[in-house]
N, C-alpha and C. Protein backbone atom coordinates (compact mmCIF):
# COMPACT_ATOMS: atom_id res chain seq x y z
N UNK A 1 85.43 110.50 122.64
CA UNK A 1 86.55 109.58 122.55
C UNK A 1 86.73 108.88 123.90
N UNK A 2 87.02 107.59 123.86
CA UNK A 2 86.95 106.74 125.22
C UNK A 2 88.07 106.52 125.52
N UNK A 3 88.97 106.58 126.70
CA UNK A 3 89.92 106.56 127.80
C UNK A 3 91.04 105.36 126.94
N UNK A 4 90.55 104.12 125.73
CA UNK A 4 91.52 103.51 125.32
C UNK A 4 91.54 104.39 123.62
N UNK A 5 90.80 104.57 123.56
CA UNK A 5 91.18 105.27 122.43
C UNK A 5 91.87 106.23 122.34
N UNK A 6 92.22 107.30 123.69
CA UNK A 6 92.94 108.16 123.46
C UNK A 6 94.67 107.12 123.34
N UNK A 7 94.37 106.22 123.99
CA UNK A 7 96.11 105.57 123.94
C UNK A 7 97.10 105.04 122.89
N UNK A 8 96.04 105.14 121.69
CA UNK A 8 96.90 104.89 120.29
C UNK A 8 96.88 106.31 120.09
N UNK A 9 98.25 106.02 119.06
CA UNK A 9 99.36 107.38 118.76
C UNK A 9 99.55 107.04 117.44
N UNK A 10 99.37 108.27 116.56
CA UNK A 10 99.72 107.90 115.06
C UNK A 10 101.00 107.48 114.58
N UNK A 11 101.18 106.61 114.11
CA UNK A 11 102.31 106.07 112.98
C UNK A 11 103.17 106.57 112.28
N UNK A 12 102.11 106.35 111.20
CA UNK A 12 102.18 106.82 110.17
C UNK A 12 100.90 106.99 108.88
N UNK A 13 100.97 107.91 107.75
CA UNK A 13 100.04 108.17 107.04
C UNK A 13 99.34 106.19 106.63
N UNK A 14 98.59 105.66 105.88
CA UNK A 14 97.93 104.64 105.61
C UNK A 14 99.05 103.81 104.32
N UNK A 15 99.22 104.99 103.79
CA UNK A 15 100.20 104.46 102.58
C UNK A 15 101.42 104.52 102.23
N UNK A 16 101.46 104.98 103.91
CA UNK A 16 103.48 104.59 103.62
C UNK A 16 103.64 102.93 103.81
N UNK A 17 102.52 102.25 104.28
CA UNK A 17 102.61 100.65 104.08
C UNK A 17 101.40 99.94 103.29
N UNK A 18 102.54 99.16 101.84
CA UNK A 18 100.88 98.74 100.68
C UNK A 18 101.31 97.55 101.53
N UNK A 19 99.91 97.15 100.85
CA UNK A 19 99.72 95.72 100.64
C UNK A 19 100.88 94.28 100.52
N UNK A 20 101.50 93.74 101.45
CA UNK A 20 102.37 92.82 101.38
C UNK A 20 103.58 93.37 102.06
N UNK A 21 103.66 94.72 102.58
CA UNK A 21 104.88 95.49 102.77
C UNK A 21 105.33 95.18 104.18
N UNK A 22 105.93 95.27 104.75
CA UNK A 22 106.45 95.24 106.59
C UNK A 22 107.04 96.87 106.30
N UNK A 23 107.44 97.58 107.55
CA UNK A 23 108.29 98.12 107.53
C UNK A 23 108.37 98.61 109.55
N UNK A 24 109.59 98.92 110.08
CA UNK A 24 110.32 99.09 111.63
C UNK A 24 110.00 100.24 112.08
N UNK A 25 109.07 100.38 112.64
CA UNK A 25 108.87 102.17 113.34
C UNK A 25 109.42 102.13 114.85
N UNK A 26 109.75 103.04 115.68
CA UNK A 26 110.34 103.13 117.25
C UNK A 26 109.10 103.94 117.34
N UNK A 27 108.58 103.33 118.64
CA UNK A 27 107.50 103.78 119.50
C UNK A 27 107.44 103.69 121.06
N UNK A 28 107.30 105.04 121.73
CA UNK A 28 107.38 104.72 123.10
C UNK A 28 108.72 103.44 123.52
N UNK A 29 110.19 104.23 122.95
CA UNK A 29 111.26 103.48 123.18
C UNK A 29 111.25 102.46 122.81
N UNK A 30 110.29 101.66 121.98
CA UNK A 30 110.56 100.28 121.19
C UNK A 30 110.57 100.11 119.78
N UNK A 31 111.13 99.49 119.21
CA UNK A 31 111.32 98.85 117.80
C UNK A 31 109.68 98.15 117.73
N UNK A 32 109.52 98.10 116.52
CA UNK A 32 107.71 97.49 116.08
C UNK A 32 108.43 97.30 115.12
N UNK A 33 108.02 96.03 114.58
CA UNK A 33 107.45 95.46 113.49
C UNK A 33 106.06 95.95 112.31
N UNK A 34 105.61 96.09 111.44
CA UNK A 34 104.73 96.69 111.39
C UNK A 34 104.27 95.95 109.72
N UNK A 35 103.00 95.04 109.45
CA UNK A 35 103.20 94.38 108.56
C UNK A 35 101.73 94.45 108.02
N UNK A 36 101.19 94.69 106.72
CA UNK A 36 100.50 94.70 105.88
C UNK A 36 100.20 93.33 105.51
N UNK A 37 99.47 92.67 105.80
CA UNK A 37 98.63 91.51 104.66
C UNK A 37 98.34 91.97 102.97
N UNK A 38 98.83 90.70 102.08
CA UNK A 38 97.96 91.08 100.98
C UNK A 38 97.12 91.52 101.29
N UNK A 39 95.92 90.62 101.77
CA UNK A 39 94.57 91.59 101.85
C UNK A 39 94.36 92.46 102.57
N UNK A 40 95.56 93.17 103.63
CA UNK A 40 94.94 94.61 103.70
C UNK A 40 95.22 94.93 105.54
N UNK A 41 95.26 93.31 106.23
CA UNK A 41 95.15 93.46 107.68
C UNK A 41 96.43 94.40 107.99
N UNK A 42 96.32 94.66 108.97
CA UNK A 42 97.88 95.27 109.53
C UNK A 42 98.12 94.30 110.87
N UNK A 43 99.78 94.11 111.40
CA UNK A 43 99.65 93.28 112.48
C UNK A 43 100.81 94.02 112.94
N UNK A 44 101.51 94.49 114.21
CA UNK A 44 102.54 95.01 115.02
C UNK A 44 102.60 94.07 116.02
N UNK A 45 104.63 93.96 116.07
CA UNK A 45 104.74 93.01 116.84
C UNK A 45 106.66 93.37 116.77
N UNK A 46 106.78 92.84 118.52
CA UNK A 46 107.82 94.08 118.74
C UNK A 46 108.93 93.53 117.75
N UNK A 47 109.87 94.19 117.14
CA UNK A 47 111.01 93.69 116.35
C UNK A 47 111.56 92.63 117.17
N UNK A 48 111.74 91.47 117.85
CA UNK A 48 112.72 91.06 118.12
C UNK A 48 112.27 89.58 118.36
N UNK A 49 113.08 88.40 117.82
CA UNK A 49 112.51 87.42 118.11
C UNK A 49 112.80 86.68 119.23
N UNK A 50 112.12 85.82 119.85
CA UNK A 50 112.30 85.60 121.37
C UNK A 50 113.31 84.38 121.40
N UNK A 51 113.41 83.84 119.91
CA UNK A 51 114.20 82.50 119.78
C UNK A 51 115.79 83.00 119.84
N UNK A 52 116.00 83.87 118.55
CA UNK A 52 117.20 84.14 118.04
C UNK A 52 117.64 85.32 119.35
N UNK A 53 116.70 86.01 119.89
CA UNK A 53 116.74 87.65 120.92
C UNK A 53 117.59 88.85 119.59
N UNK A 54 117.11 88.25 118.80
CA UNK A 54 117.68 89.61 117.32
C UNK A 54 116.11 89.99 116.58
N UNK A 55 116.22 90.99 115.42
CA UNK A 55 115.40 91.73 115.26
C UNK A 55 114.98 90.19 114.19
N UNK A 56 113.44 90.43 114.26
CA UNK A 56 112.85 89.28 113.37
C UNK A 56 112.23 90.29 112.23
N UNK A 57 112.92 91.23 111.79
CA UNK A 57 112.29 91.82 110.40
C UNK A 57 113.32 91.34 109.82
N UNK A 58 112.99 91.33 108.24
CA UNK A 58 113.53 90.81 107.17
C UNK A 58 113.35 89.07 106.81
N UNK A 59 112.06 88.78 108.01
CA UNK A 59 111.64 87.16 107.76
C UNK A 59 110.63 87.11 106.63
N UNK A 60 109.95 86.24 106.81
CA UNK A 60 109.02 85.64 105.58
C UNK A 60 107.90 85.82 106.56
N UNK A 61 106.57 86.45 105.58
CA UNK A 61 105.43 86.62 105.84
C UNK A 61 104.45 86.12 105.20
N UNK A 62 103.98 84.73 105.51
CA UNK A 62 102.95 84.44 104.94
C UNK A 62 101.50 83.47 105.59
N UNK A 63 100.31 84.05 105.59
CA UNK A 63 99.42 83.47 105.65
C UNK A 63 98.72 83.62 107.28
N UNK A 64 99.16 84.68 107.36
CA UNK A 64 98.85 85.19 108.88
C UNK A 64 100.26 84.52 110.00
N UNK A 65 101.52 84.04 109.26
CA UNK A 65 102.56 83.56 110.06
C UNK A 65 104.31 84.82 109.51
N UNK A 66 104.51 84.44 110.81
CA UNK A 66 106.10 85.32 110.29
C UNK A 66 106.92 84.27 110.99
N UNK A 67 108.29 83.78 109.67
CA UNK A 67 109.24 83.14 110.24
C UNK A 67 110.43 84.22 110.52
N UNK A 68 111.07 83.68 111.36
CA UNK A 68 112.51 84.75 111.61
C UNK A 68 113.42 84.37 110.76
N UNK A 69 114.05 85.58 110.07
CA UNK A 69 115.37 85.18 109.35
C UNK A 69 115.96 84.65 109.37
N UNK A 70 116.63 84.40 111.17
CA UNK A 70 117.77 83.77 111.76
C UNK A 70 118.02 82.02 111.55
N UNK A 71 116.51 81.45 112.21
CA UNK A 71 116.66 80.19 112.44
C UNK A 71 115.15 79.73 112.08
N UNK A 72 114.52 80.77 111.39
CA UNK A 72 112.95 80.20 110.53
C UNK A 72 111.93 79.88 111.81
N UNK A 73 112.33 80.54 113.00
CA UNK A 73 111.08 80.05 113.93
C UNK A 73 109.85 81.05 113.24
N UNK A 74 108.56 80.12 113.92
CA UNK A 74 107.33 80.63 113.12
C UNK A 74 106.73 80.98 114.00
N UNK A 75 105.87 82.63 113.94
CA UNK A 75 105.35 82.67 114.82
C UNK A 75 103.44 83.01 114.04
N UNK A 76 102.59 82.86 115.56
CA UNK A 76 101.30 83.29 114.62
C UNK A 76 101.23 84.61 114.81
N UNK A 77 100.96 85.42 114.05
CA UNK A 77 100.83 87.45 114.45
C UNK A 77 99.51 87.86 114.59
N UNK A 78 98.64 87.09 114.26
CA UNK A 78 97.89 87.41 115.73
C UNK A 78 97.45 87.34 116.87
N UNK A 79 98.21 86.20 117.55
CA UNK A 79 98.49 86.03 118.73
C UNK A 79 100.28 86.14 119.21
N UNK A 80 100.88 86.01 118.77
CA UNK A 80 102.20 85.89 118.97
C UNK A 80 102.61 84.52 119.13
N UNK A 81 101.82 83.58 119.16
CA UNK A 81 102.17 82.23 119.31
C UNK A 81 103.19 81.43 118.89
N UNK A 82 104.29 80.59 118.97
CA UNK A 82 105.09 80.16 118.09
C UNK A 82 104.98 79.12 117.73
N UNK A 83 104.58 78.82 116.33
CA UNK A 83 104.25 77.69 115.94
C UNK A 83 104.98 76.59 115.51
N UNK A 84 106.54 76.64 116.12
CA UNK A 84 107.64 75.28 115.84
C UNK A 84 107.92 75.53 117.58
N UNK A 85 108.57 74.26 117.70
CA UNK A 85 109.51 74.04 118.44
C UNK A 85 110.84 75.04 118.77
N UNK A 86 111.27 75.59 118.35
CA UNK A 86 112.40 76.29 118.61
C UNK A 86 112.42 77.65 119.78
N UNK A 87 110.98 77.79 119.66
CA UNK A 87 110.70 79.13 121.09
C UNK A 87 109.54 78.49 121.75
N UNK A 88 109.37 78.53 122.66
CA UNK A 88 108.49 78.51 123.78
C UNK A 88 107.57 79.82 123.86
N UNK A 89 108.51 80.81 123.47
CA UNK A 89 107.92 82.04 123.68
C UNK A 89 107.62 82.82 122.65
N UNK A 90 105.85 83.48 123.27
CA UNK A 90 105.46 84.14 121.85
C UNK A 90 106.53 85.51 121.96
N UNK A 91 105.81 85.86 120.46
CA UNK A 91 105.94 87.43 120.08
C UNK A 91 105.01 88.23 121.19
N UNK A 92 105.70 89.89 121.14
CA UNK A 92 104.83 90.65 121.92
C UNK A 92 104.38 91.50 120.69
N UNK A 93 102.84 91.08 120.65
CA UNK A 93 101.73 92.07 119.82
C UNK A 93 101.41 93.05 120.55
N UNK A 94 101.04 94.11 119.38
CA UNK A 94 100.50 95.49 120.13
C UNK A 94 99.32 96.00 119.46
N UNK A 95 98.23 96.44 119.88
CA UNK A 95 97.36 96.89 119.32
C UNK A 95 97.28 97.90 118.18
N UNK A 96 96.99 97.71 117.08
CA UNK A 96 97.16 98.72 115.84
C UNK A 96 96.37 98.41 115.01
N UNK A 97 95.27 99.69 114.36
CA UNK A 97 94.41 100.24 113.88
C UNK A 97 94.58 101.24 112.87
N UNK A 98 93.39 100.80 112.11
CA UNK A 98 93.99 102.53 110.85
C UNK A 98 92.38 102.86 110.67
N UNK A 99 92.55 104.66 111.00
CA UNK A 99 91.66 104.97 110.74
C UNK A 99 92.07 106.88 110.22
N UNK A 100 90.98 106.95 109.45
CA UNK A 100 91.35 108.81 108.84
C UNK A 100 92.48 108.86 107.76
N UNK A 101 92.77 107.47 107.54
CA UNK A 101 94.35 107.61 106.64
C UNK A 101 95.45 107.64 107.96
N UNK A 102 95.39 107.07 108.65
CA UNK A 102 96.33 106.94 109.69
C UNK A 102 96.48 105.30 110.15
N UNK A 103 97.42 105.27 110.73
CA UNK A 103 97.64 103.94 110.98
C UNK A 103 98.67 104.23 112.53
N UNK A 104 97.52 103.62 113.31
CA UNK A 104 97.53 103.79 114.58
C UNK A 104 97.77 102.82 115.78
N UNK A 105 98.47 102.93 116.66
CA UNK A 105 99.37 101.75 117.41
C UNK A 105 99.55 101.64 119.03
N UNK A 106 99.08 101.36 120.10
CA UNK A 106 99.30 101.39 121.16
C UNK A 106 100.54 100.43 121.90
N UNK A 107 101.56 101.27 122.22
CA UNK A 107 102.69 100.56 123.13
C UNK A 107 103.12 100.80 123.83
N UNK A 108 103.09 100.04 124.98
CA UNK A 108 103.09 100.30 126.38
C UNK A 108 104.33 100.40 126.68
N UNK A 109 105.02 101.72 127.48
CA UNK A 109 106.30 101.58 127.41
C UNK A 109 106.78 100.19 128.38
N UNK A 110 107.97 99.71 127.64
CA UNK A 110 108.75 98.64 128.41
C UNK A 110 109.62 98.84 129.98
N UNK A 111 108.81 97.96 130.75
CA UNK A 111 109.41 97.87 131.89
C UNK A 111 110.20 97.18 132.49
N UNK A 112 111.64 97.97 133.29
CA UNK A 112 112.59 96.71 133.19
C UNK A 112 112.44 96.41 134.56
N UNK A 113 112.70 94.92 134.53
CA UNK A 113 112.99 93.63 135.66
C UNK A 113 113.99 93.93 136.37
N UNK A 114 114.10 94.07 137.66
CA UNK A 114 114.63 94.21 138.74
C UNK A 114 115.62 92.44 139.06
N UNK A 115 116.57 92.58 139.30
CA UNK A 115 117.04 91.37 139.36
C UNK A 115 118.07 91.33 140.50
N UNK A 116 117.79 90.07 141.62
CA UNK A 116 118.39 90.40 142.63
C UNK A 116 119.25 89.18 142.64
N UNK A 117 120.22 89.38 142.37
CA UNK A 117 121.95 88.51 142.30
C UNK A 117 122.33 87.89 143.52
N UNK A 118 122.17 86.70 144.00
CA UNK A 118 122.87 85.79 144.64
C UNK A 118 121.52 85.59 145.72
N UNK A 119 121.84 84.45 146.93
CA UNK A 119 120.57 84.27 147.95
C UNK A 119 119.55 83.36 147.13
N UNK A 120 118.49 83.13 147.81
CA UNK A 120 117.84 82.00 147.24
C UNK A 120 116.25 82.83 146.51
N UNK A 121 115.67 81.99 145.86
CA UNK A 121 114.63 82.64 145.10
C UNK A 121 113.26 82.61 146.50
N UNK A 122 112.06 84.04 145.99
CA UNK A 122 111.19 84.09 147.31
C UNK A 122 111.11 82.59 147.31
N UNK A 123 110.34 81.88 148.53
CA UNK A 123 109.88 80.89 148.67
C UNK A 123 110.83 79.60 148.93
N UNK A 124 111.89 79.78 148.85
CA UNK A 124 113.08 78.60 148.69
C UNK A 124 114.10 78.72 150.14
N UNK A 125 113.38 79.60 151.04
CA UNK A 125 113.91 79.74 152.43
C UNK A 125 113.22 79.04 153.35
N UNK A 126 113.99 78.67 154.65
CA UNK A 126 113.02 78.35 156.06
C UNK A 126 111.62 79.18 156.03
N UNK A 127 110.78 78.11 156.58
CA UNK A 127 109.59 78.68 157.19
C UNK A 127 109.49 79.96 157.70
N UNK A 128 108.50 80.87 157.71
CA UNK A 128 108.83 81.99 158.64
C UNK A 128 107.60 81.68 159.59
């Protein structure tokens, strides 16, 4: 077994998701998305949309695209790309695989941003 393969973590069994199904698993402290193609692909992608900043399950899935409930932004799921105007910003995809009857997912835990309140941004000072 090779050093990335040990980094996916099982799911769930293969058939707790058919064909056409989504369903929300928490992994390594995050919400996933977790979505079945008719034909069979699987795609994970974190619950939350970057347009609305609310959970984008319960959108429309079709044709390798997910719109968000909220305000119908479209994104592509296998890249995270957003394919309207309304976000700039993709989805965050995560690697997920099924194998043995398992359905298997790598997510990196989320790291939070340090944010320093008031003063000017690096680079926006005198020369040094």
């Amino acid at each position: 077994m090779t050093q990335e393969e040990n980094l996916f973590v099982p799911l769930c069994p293969s058939e707790d998701i058919e064909p056409g199904e989504e369903k929300v698993f928490r992994s390594n402290g995050r919400s996933v998305l977790v979505i079945r193609s008719v034909e069979g692909d699987l795609f994970a992608v974190e619950d939350n949309c970057p347009h609305a900043n609310a959970n984008i399950s319960g959108g429309r899935f079709r044709g390798g695209f997910y719109a968000c409930p909220h305000h119908g932004a479209r994104f592509e799921l296998s890249t995270g790309k957003s394919m309207t105007n309304l976000s700039n910003k993709p989805l965050v995809c995560f690697d997920i695989k099924e194998e043995d009857g398992q359905i298997k997912i790598f997510v990196p835990e989320k790291k939070k941003v340090k944010v320093n309140l008031g003063g000017m941004p690096p680079g926006f000072g005198p020369p040094m």
